[in-house]
Coordinates of C-alpha atoms in Angstrom, one line a residue:
X1 CA -80.7 -61.1 2.0
X2 CA -78.7 -60.0 5.0
X3 CA -78.3 -56.5 6.4
X4 CA -74.9 -55.3 7.3
X5 CA -73.1 -51.9 7.8
X6 CA -71.8 -50.1 4.8
X7 CA -68.3 -50.5 6.1
X8 CA -68.8 -54.2 6.1
X9 CA -70.3 -54.0 2.6
X10 CA -67.1 -52.3 1.4
X11 CA -65.0 -55.2 2.8
X12 CA -67.4 -57.9 1.4
X13 CA -67.0 -56.4 -2.1
X14 CA -63.3 -56.3 -1.7
X15 CA -63.2 -60.0 -0.7
X16 CA -65.4 -61.0 -3.6
X17 CA -63.2 -59.0 -6.1
X18 CA -60.1 -60.8 -4.8
X19 CA -58.4 -57.9 -3.0
X20 CA -55.4 -59.1 -1.1
X21 CA -53.9 -55.9 0.3
X22 CA -55.2 -52.5 1.4
X23 CA -52.7 -49.7 1.7
X24 CA -53.7 -47.0 4.1
X25 CA -53.9 -45.2 7.4
X26 CA -57.0 -45.2 9.6
X27 CA -58.9 -42.0 10.6
X28 CA -62.1 -41.2 12.3
X29 CA -64.0 -41.0 9.0
X30 CA -63.1 -44.5 7.8
X31 CA -63.1 -46.4 11.1
X32 CA -66.2 -48.3 10.1
X33 CA -64.3 -50.0 7.3
X34 CA -61.4 -50.8 9.6
X35 CA -63.7 -52.4 12.1
X36 CA -65.0 -54.7 9.3
X37 CA -61.4 -55.5 8.2
X38 CA -60.7 -56.8 11.7
X39 CA -62.7 -59.9 10.7
X40 CA -61.4 -60.3 7.2
X41 CA -58.2 -62.4 7.5
X42 CA -57.8 -62.8 3.7
X43 CA -57.1 -59.1 3.3
X44 CA -53.9 -57.7 4.7
X45 CA -53.9 -54.0 5.8
X46 CA -50.6 -52.3 5.2
X47 CA -50.1 -49.4 7.6
X48 CA -48.1 -46.6 5.9
X49 CA -46.5 -43.6 7.6
X50 CA -47.7 -41.1 5.0
X51 CA -50.7 -41.4 2.7
X52 CA -48.6 -40.7 -0.5
X53 CA -47.0 -44.1 0.1
X54 CA -50.4 -45.8 0.2
X55 CA -51.0 -44.6 -3.4
X56 CA -47.4 -45.4 -4.4
X57 CA -47.7 -49.0 -3.1
X58 CA -51.1 -49.4 -4.7
X59 CA -49.7 -48.3 -8.0
X60 CA -46.7 -50.6 -7.6
X61 CA -49.1 -53.4 -6.9
X62 CA -50.9 -52.7 -10.1
X63 CA -47.7 -52.6 -12.1
X64 CA -46.6 -56.0 -10.8
X65 CA -50.0 -57.8 -10.9
X66 CA -52.3 -55.9 -13.4
X67 CA -55.0 -55.8 -10.7
X68 CA -56.2 -52.6 -9.0
X69 CA -54.3 -51.5 -6.0
X70 CA -56.5 -50.3 -3.1
X71 CA -56.0 -47.2 -1.0
X72 CA -57.9 -46.4 2.2
X73 CA -57.6 -43.0 3.7
X74 CA -59.4 -40.6 5.9
X75 CA -60.9 -37.2 4.9
X76 CA -59.1 -34.0 4.0
X77 CA -55.3 -34.2 4.5
X78 CA -55.5 -38.0 4.4
X79 CA -57.0 -37.8 0.9
X80 CA -54.9 -34.9 -0.4
X81 CA -51.7 -36.6 0.6
X82 CA -52.4 -39.2 -2.0
X83 CA -52.4 -36.7 -4.9
X84 CA -48.9 -37.0 -6.4
X85 CA -48.9 -40.8 -6.6
X86 CA -52.5 -41.0 -7.8
X87 CA -51.4 -38.7 -10.6
X88 CA -48.6 -41.1 -11.4
X89 CA -51.1 -43.9 -11.6
X90 CA -53.3 -41.9 -13.9
X91 CA -50.6 -40.9 -16.3
X92 CA -49.1 -44.4 -16.1
X93 CA -52.5 -46.1 -16.8
X94 CA -52.4 -48.1 -13.6
X95 CA -55.7 -49.4 -12.1
X96 CA -56.3 -48.1 -8.5
X97 CA -59.3 -47.7 -6.3
X98 CA -59.3 -45.1 -3.6
X99 CA -61.7 -45.2 -0.7
X100 CA -61.6 -41.8 1.0
X101 CA -63.6 -40.8 4.1
X102 CA -65.6 -37.6 4.5
X103 CA -67.5 -35.8 7.3
X104 CA -71.0 -36.8 8.0
X105 CA -73.6 -35.6 5.5
X106 CA -75.4 -33.5 8.2
X107 CA -72.2 -31.4 8.5
X108 CA -71.6 -30.9 4.8
X109 CA -71.0 -27.2 3.8
X110 CA -70.9 -26.1 7.4
X111 CA -67.1 -25.9 7.9
X112 CA -66.8 -29.5 9.2
X113 CA -63.3 -30.7 10.3
X114 CA -61.2 -31.8 7.3
X115 CA -63.9 -30.9 4.8
X116 CA -62.8 -30.2 1.3
X117 CA -64.2 -31.0 -2.1
X118 CA -62.3 -34.2 -2.7
X119 CA -64.3 -35.2 -5.8
X120 CA -63.2 -32.0 -7.5
X121 CA -59.6 -32.4 -6.5
X122 CA -59.3 -35.9 -7.8
X123 CA -61.5 -35.4 -10.9
X124 CA -58.6 -34.4 -13.3
X125 CA -56.5 -37.4 -12.2
X126 CA -59.0 -40.2 -12.0
X127 CA -61.2 -42.0 -14.5
X128 CA -64.2 -41.5 -12.2
X129 CA -64.6 -39.6 -8.9
X130 CA -67.9 -39.9 -7.1
X131 CA -69.4 -39.1 -3.7
X132 CA -71.8 -41.7 -2.4
X133 CA -74.4 -40.1 -0.2
X134 CA -76.9 -43.0 0.1
X135 CA -76.2 -46.4 1.6
X136 CA -78.1 -48.3 -1.0
X137 CA -75.7 -47.0 -3.8
X138 CA -72.5 -48.1 -2.2
X139 CA -72.3 -51.6 -3.5
X140 CA -73.1 -50.6 -7.1
X141 CA -70.7 -47.8 -7.0
X142 CA -67.9 -50.2 -5.8
X143 CA -68.8 -52.6 -8.6
X144 CA -68.6 -49.7 -11.1
X145 CA -65.2 -48.7 -9.6
X146 CA -63.7 -52.1 -10.4
X147 CA -65.2 -52.1 -13.9
X148 CA -63.9 -48.6 -14.7
X149 CA -60.5 -49.0 -13.1
X150 CA -59.8 -52.2 -15.1
X151 CA -61.5 -51.4 -18.5
X152 CA -60.2 -49.6 -21.5
X153 CA -57.1 -47.6 -20.6
X154 CA -56.8 -48.5 -16.9
X155 CA -56.6 -45.9 -14.2
X156 CA -57.5 -44.7 -10.7
X157 CA -61.1 -44.3 -9.3
X158 CA -62.1 -42.3 -6.2
X159 CA -65.1 -43.4 -4.0
X160 CA -65.8 -40.7 -1.5
X161 CA -67.9 -41.9 1.4
X162 CA -69.3 -39.8 4.3
X163 CA -68.8 -41.1 7.8
X164 CA -72.5 -41.5 8.6
X165 CA -73.1 -43.5 5.4
X166 CA -70.4 -46.0 6.4
X167 CA -72.1 -46.5 9.7
X168 CA -75.5 -47.0 8.1
X169 CA -77.1 -50.4 7.6
X170 CA -77.7 -51.7 4.0
X171 CA -79.2 -54.8 2.5
X172 CA -76.3 -56.8 0.9
X173 CA -77.4 -59.1 -1.9
X174 CA -75.2 -61.9 -3.4
X175 CA -72.4 -60.1 -5.0
X176 CA -71.2 -61.1 -8.5
X177 CA -67.6 -59.8 -9.1
X178 CA -67.0 -57.5 -11.9
X179 CA -64.0 -59.4 -13.1
X180 CA -61.7 -58.4 -15.9
X181 CA -63.1 -57.0 -19.1
X182 CA -62.9 -58.7 -22.5
X183 CA -59.9 -57.6 -24.6
X184 CA -61.1 -55.6 -27.6
X185 CA -59.7 -56.7 -31.0
X186 CA -58.5 -54.3 -33.7
X187 CA -60.1 -53.5 -37.0
X188 CA -59.4 -56.4 -39.4
X189 CA -58.7 -54.2 -42.5
X190 CA -56.2 -52.1 -40.5
X191 CA -54.5 -55.2 -39.2
X192 CA -54.2 -56.6 -42.7
X193 CA -52.7 -53.3 -43.9
X194 CA -50.2 -53.4 -41.0
X195 CA -49.2 -57.0 -41.6
X196 CA -48.6 -56.2 -45.3
X197 CA -46.4 -53.2 -44.4
X198 CA -44.3 -55.3 -41.9
X199 CA -43.9 -58.1 -44.4
X200 CA -42.6 -55.9 -47.2
X201 CA -40.5 -53.7 -45.0
X202 CA -36.8 -53.8 -45.5
X203 CA -35.8 -52.4 -42.1
X204 CA -38.9 -52.8 -39.8
X205 CA -38.7 -51.9 -36.1
X206 CA -40.9 -52.6 -33.1
X207 CA -41.2 -50.1 -30.3
X208 CA -42.9 -51.7 -27.3
X209 CA -44.4 -49.8 -24.3
X210 CA -46.3 -50.3 -21.2
X211 CA -49.4 -51.3 -23.1
X212 CA -47.8 -54.5 -24.2
X213 CA -46.9 -55.4 -20.6
X214 CA -50.4 -54.5 -19.4
X215 CA -52.0 -56.8 -21.9
X216 CA -49.6 -59.8 -21.3
X217 CA -48.4 -59.6 -24.9
X218 CA -44.8 -60.7 -24.3
X219 CA -45.1 -64.1 -26.0
X220 CA -46.9 -62.7 -29.0
X221 CA -44.5 -59.8 -29.5
X222 CA -41.6 -62.2 -29.3
X223 CA -43.2 -64.5 -32.0
X224 CA -43.8 -61.6 -34.3
X225 CA -40.3 -60.2 -33.8
X226 CA -38.6 -63.5 -34.4
X227 CA -40.8 -64.4 -37.4
X228 CA -39.8 -61.3 -39.3
X229 CA -36.4 -60.7 -37.6
X230 CA -37.4 -57.3 -36.3
X231 CA -35.3 -55.6 -33.6
X232 CA -37.3 -54.4 -30.6
X233 CA -36.9 -51.1 -28.7
X234 CA -38.8 -50.5 -25.5
X235 CA -39.9 -47.6 -23.4
X236 CA -39.1 -47.6 -19.7
X237 CA -42.6 -49.0 -18.9
X238 CA -42.1 -51.7 -21.6
X239 CA -38.9 -53.1 -20.3
X240 CA -38.9 -56.9 -19.8
X241 CA -41.4 -57.5 -22.7
X242 CA -38.4 -59.2 -24.4
X243 CA -35.4 -60.4 -22.4
X244 CA -32.5 -58.0 -22.7
X245 CA -30.2 -60.8 -23.7
X246 CA -32.4 -61.8 -26.6
X247 CA -30.9 -61.5 -30.1
X248 CA -33.5 -58.9 -31.1
X249 CA -33.3 -56.7 -28.0
X250 CA -32.0 -53.3 -29.1
X251 CA -32.5 -50.8 -26.3
X252 CA -34.6 -47.9 -25.3
X253 CA -35.7 -44.5 -26.7
X254 CA -35.6 -40.9 -25.5
X255 CA -33.7 -40.6 -22.3
X256 CA -32.4 -44.1 -22.7
X257 CA -31.3 -43.8 -26.3
X258 CA -27.8 -45.1 -27.2
X259 CA -25.8 -45.8 -30.3
X260 CA -28.0 -48.7 -31.4
X261 CA -31.2 -46.8 -31.1
X262 CA -29.7 -43.8 -32.9
X263 CA -29.1 -45.9 -35.9
X264 CA -32.2 -48.2 -35.9
X265 CA -35.0 -45.7 -35.3
X266 CA -34.3 -43.1 -38.0
X267 CA -33.3 -45.8 -40.5
X268 CA -36.4 -47.9 -40.1
X269 CA -38.8 -47.9 -43.0
X270 CA -41.7 -49.4 -41.0
X271 CA -42.2 -48.8 -37.2
X272 CA -44.7 -50.7 -35.2
X273 CA -45.5 -49.1 -31.8
X274 CA -47.3 -51.5 -29.4
X275 CA -48.7 -49.6 -26.4
X276 CA -46.1 -46.9 -26.8
X277 CA -46.8 -43.2 -27.0
X278 CA -43.6 -41.4 -28.0
X279 CA -44.4 -38.8 -25.2
X280 CA -41.9 -36.3 -23.9
X281 CA -39.7 -38.6 -21.8
X282 CA -39.3 -40.7 -25.0
X283 CA -38.7 -37.9 -27.4
X284 CA -38.2 -34.5 -25.7
X285 CA -40.1 -33.4 -28.8
X286 CA -36.9 -33.6 -30.9
X287 CA -37.3 -34.8 -34.5
X288 CA -34.3 -37.2 -34.4
X289 CA -35.8 -39.0 -31.5
X290 CA -38.8 -40.0 -33.6
X291 CA -39.5 -42.3 -36.5
X292 CA -38.4 -40.9 -39.9
X293 CA -41.2 -38.8 -41.6
X294 CA -41.2 -41.1 -44.6
X295 CA -41.5 -44.3 -42.5
X296 CA -44.7 -46.2 -42.3
X297 CA -45.7 -45.7 -38.7
X298 CA -48.2 -48.2 -37.3
X299 CA -49.6 -47.4 -33.8
X300 CA -51.5 -49.9 -31.7
X301 CA -53.2 -48.6 -28.6
X302 CA -56.1 -49.5 -26.4
X303 CA -57.1 -45.8 -26.1
X304 CA -58.2 -44.2 -29.3
X305 CA -57.3 -40.7 -28.0
X306 CA -53.6 -41.8 -28.0
X307 CA -53.5 -42.4 -31.8
X308 CA -51.5 -39.6 -33.4
X309 CA -51.0 -37.5 -30.2
X310 CA -47.2 -37.4 -30.8
X311 CA -46.7 -39.1 -34.2
X312 CA -49.5 -39.4 -36.7
X313 CA -49.7 -43.0 -37.8
X314 CA -50.1 -44.3 -41.4
X315 CA -52.1 -47.2 -39.8
X316 CA -53.8 -46.7 -36.5
X317 CA -55.3 -49.7 -34.6
X318 CA -57.4 -49.4 -31.5
X319 CA -57.3 -52.6 -29.6
X320 CA -55.7 -54.7 -26.9
X321 CA -52.0 -55.3 -27.7
X322 CA -52.1 -59.1 -27.2
X323 CA -55.2 -59.5 -29.3
X324 CA -53.8 -57.3 -32.1
X325 CA -50.5 -59.1 -32.1
X326 CA -52.4 -62.5 -32.3
X327 CA -54.3 -61.2 -35.3
X328 CA -51.2 -59.8 -37.0
X329 CA -49.5 -63.2 -36.7
X330 CA -52.6 -64.9 -38.1
X331 CA -52.7 -62.4 -41.0
X332 CA -49.0 -63.1 -41.8
X333 CA -49.9 -66.8 -41.9
X334 CA -52.8 -66.2 -44.2
X335 CA -50.7 -64.1 -46.5
X336 CA -47.9 -66.6 -46.6
X337 CA -45.3 -64.3 -45.2
X338 CA -41.9 -65.8 -44.6
X339 CA -40.9 -67.2 -41.2
X340 CA -37.3 -66.2 -40.4
X341 CA -37.2 -67.5 -36.8
X342 CA -35.5 -70.8 -37.5
X343 CA -32.3 -69.1 -38.7
X344 CA -32.5 -66.0 -36.7
X345 CA -28.8 -65.8 -35.7
X346 CA -27.7 -66.0 -39.3
X347 CA -29.9 -63.1 -40.4
X348 CA -27.7 -60.2 -41.7
X349 CA -29.7 -57.6 -39.8
X350 CA -29.5 -59.6 -36.6
X351 CA -25.8 -60.1 -37.1
X352 CA -25.4 -56.3 -37.5
X353 CA -27.3 -55.8 -34.3
X354 CA -25.0 -58.3 -32.5
X355 CA -22.0 -56.3 -33.7
X356 CA -23.4 -53.0 -32.5
X357 CA -24.4 -54.6 -29.2
X358 CA -20.9 -56.1 -28.7
X359 CA -19.3 -52.7 -29.3
X360 CA -21.6 -51.0 -26.7
X361 CA -21.1 -53.8 -24.2
X362 CA -17.3 -53.3 -24.5
X363 CA -17.7 -49.6 -23.7
X364 CA -19.8 -50.5 -20.6
X365 CA -17.2 -53.1 -19.5
X366 CA -14.7 -50.3 -19.4
X367 CA -16.9 -48.2 -17.1
X368 CA -17.8 -51.1 -14.9
X369 CA -14.1 -51.8 -14.4
X370 CA -13.4 -48.3 -13.0
X371 CA -11.6 -48.2 -9.7
X372 CA -12.2 -44.5 -9.1
X373 CA -13.7 -42.9 -6.1
X374 CA -16.3 -41.7 -5.8
X375 CA -17.6 -44.8 -7.4
X376 CA -18.5 -44.9 -11.1
X377 CA -22.3 -45.5 -11.1
X378 CA -22.0 -48.1 -13.9
X379 CA -19.6 -50.2 -11.7
X380 CA -22.3 -50.1 -8.9
X381 CA -25.1 -51.0 -11.3
X382 CA -23.1 -53.9 -12.8
X383 CA -22.5 -55.3 -9.4
X384 CA -26.2 -54.9 -8.4
X385 CA -27.3 -56.7 -11.5
X386 CA -24.8 -59.5 -10.9
X387 CA -25.9 -59.8 -7.2
X388 CA -29.6 -60.1 -8.0
X389 CA -31.1 -63.0 -10.2
X390 CA -32.8 -62.6 -13.5
X391 CA -36.2 -63.0 -11.8
X392 CA -35.6 -60.2 -9.2
X393 CA -38.0 -57.4 -8.9
X394 CA -36.3 -54.1 -9.9
X395 CA -37.4 -50.6 -9.0
X396 CA -36.1 -47.7 -11.1
X397 CA -36.8 -44.3 -9.6
X398 CA -36.6 -40.9 -11.2
X399 CA -33.2 -39.3 -11.8
X400 CA -30.2 -39.0 -14.1
X401 CA -28.5 -41.9 -12.3
X402 CA -31.3 -44.2 -11.2
X403 CA -33.4 -43.8 -14.4
X404 CA -30.8 -42.4 -16.8
X405 CA -28.5 -45.3 -16.2
X406 CA -30.4 -47.9 -14.3
X407 CA -33.4 -47.6 -16.7
X408 CA -31.2 -47.8 -19.8
X409 CA -30.4 -50.9 -21.9
X410 CA -27.9 -52.5 -21.8
X411 CA -26.4 -50.7 -18.8
X412 CA -28.9 -52.5 -16.5
X413 CA -30.7 -55.4 -18.0
X414 CA -34.3 -56.6 -17.4
X415 CA -35.3 -60.1 -18.3
X416 CA -39.0 -60.7 -17.6
X417 CA -42.3 -58.7 -17.8
X418 CA -44.0 -57.5 -14.7
X419 CA -40.8 -57.5 -12.7
X420 CA -40.3 -53.7 -12.6
X421 CA -41.8 -50.8 -10.8
X422 CA -41.1 -47.6 -12.8
X423 CA -42.3 -44.0 -13.0
X424 CA -44.6 -42.6 -15.7
X425 CA -43.9 -39.4 -17.6
X426 CA -45.4 -37.6 -14.6
X427 CA -41.9 -38.3 -13.2
X428 CA -42.6 -37.9 -9.5
X429 CA -39.4 -38.1 -7.4
X430 CA -39.5 -40.9 -4.9
X431 CA -42.6 -42.6 -6.3
X432 CA -40.9 -45.9 -7.0
X433 CA -38.8 -45.9 -3.7
X434 CA -42.0 -45.4 -1.7
X435 CA -43.8 -48.1 -3.6
X436 CA -41.1 -50.6 -3.3
X437 CA -42.1 -52.6 -0.2
X438 CA -44.9 -54.0 -2.2
X439 CA -42.4 -56.0 -4.2
X440 CA -41.8 -58.1 -1.1
X441 CA -45.5 -58.7 -0.7
X442 CA -46.4 -59.5 -4.3
X443 CA -43.3 -61.5 -5.2
X444 CA -41.9 -62.7 -1.8
X445 CA -39.9 -65.5 -3.4
X446 CA -37.9 -63.2 -5.6
X447 CA -35.2 -60.8 -4.4
X448 CA -35.9 -57.1 -4.9
X449 CA -33.6 -54.1 -5.6
X450 CA -34.7 -50.5 -6.0
X451 CA -32.3 -48.0 -7.8
X452 CA -32.9 -44.5 -6.4
X453 CA -31.0 -41.3 -6.3
X454 CA -30.3 -39.5 -3.0
X455 CA -32.6 -36.6 -3.9
X456 CA -35.6 -38.9 -4.5
X457 CA -34.8 -41.1 -1.5
X458 CA -34.8 -38.1 0.9
X459 CA -38.4 -37.4 -0.1
X460 CA -39.7 -40.7 1.0
X461 CA -37.3 -42.1 3.7
X462 CA -40.2 -42.6 6.1
X463 CA -41.2 -45.7 4.0
X464 CA -38.5 -47.6 5.9
X465 CA -40.6 -48.3 9.1
X466 CA -43.4 -49.7 7.0
X467 CA -40.9 -52.1 5.2
X468 CA -39.4 -53.2 8.5
X469 CA -42.9 -53.8 10.0
X470 CA -43.8 -55.9 6.9
X471 CA -40.5 -57.9 7.2
X472 CA -40.0 -57.7 3.4
X473 CA -36.8 -58.7 1.7
X474 CA -36.2 -55.6 -0.4
X475 CA -33.1 -53.4 -0.8
X476 CA -32.9 -49.8 -1.7
X477 CA -29.6 -49.0 -3.6
X478 CA -29.1 -45.3 -3.1
X479 CA -26.9 -43.7 -5.8
X480 CA -25.6 -40.8 -3.7
X481 CA -23.9 -37.9 -5.5
X482 CA -25.1 -35.3 -3.0
X483 CA -27.1 -33.5 -5.6
X484 CA -30.3 -33.1 -7.6
X485 CA -28.4 -34.4 -10.6
X486 CA -30.8 -33.8 -13.5
X487 CA -31.4 -30.1 -12.6
X488 CA -27.7 -29.5 -11.6
X489 CA -26.8 -30.8 -15.1
X490 CA -28.9 -28.1 -16.7
X491 CA -27.3 -25.4 -14.5
X492 CA -23.9 -26.7 -15.4
X493 CA -24.4 -26.8 -19.2
X494 CA -27.0 -24.2 -19.9
X495 CA -26.3 -21.7 -17.1
X496 CA -22.5 -21.8 -17.0
X497 CA -22.3 -23.7 -13.7
X498 CA -24.4 -21.2 -11.7
X499 CA -25.5 -23.8 -9.1
X500 CA -28.3 -22.9 -6.8
X501 CA -30.5 -25.3 -4.8
X502 CA -29.2 -28.4 -6.5
X503 CA -26.3 -29.5 -4.2
X504 CA -26.8 -30.8 -0.7
X505 CA -24.5 -29.2 1.8
X506 CA -25.8 -31.7 4.4
X507 CA -26.3 -35.3 3.5
X508 CA -27.9 -37.7 6.0
X509 CA -26.2 -40.9 7.0
X510 CA -28.6 -43.3 5.2
X511 CA -27.0 -46.4 6.7
X512 CA -27.6 -45.2 10.3
X513 CA -31.0 -44.0 9.4
X514 CA -31.8 -47.5 8.0
X515 CA -30.6 -49.1 11.2
X516 CA -32.7 -46.8 13.3
X517 CA -35.8 -47.9 11.3
X518 CA -35.1 -51.6 11.8
X519 CA -33.4 -52.2 8.4
X520 CA -29.9 -53.2 7.5
X521 CA -27.7 -50.3 6.4
X522 CA -24.3 -49.9 4.9
X523 CA -22.2 -47.0 3.4
X524 CA -20.1 -48.0 0.4
X525 CA -17.3 -45.6 -0.7
X526 CA -14.7 -47.8 -2.3
X527 CA -14.9 -50.5 -5.1
X528 CA -13.9 -53.4 -2.9
X529 CA -16.8 -52.7 -0.5
X530 CA -19.5 -53.1 -3.2
X531 CA -19.8 -56.8 -3.5
X532 CA -19.6 -57.6 0.3
X533 CA -22.3 -55.0 1.0
X534 CA -24.6 -56.4 -1.6
X535 CA -24.0 -59.9 -0.1
X536 CA -24.8 -58.7 3.4
X537 CA -28.0 -57.0 2.1
X538 CA -29.1 -60.1 0.4
X539 CA -28.5 -62.1 3.6
X540 CA -30.5 -59.6 5.6
X541 CA -33.3 -59.7 3.1
X542 CA -33.4 -63.5 3.3
X543 CA -34.1 -63.1 7.1
X544 CA -37.0 -60.7 6.4
X545 CA -35.0 -57.5 7.0
X546 CA -35.1 -54.7 4.5
X547 CA -31.8 -53.0 3.5
X548 CA -30.5 -49.7 2.5
X549 CA -27.1 -49.4 0.7
X550 CA -25.6 -45.9 0.4
X551 CA -23.3 -45.9 -2.6
X552 CA -21.2 -42.7 -2.9
X553 CA -21.0 -42.2 -6.6
X554 CA -19.4 -39.8 -9.0
X555 CA -21.4 -37.3 -11.1
X556 CA -21.0 -39.4 -14.2
X557 CA -23.5 -39.1 -17.1
X558 CA -24.4 -41.2 -20.1
X559 CA -24.3 -39.6 -23.5
X560 CA -28.0 -40.3 -24.0
X561 CA -28.9 -38.3 -20.9
X562 CA -26.7 -35.3 -22.0
X563 CA -28.3 -35.3 -25.5
X564 CA -31.8 -35.7 -24.1
X565 CA -31.6 -32.8 -21.7
X566 CA -29.5 -30.5 -24.0
X567 CA -30.8 -27.0 -24.1

């Protein structure tokens, strides 16, 4: 058994667990880990310019890969700067491991520089937060961190390590990686009851959320939907579980509700929710955004505490989405339920969905053809979608334009699972934009576009030097209406246009800012500038140069957003 420093032990555990990237900024308290990283070429350290971006990129890594993202920060402000994006990961059920430095144990409780109770700060937003004060505990605590972050409902874990502990020597045994936990299956009786309800339903509906993406359940969900000709709605986190051009793709809920959703959801007699919670961003707690009270509501979730939090299910199933769907399909086989997949296009309900979709697409075509200035946001979004391939990585940040339009089907289409970085219901502005360079690291062979409002982008513009340093081919598409649009809308409609603090009297030149940070930048103010700017951005990305496109857009709103935020 060899003896190494605790800093080296941390790196050895990371290597064994398959860690590829560490997002962080060095400090005096963590320098022992950085010294060990110097001799670890299989792990790339990503130097951020603000620690919030380290947590954002770690969370984005988790969304795209399903594996824990790793943050490495120094004590005090280094750790507290993480908080907002760690909270995003916690609410969004994204695995993350945070290694935070701390002052030496001999200086504890004596007013040491940057000393604060980091474990207490992070406790409410992590699955486990622990201070490791003994060198011999560090390896086991790291193993537990990987187990806890990955298992059950995934989430962040904080390991708080004093400076002198990191410098200490420790015996390092052969390390066996924790690996991924086994997927728990649901109760067989509940699955049989759910299968029977779906088979006898006249107007069944599936609502798929981030849990289906996290479990890799896309193929199973598609088989179930096609077998029984069930339309599929998705939450924002569930987008891509079914291609948006599939016959059964029907749209979103809550903020992203449109005419199709408004008809399908209240009309459904059986609603199967797969890893979806019907939380506030999906309902705003309004009854007509929920399944009908008389519908048979079936809820499948990995976390038993989620069952019935928003809608009480008739059938609740605790289990992994993929495993439960496999068992549902097997139960339908056993029960001899009909298979409608071979003549899906001829199914009357599918034909009705196609007619509704065609009507909605025609309305969108009209918006996309607008020649107005400022630009119609839908025209911009249509052009972005056409410029980037189906397999592109798409970021959708917070806001009435980026999320309200870019996050909504069929206004902006998503075609594959694990190709998006999106916010949770924690709804932190700029979270996705600051996470987005990770798209170029994780999926370097796929173009990447981030939809972000100007309010959110201004919060995190210092992510650009990191992207330039990484030479990642990613493009931020700033939907610039010189306002904090969602809140301005409330002032306009609920407070008679008494605007205060929601309009920017000064707007930065994002294109010149991008150029100053080593990125390509362009300002787009007329319709004929849209396509050429996107082409130049794609060309810059292909050469390893990030891009920022500043689209000057009108304060247009979708009906779904206006209804959702109505007061």
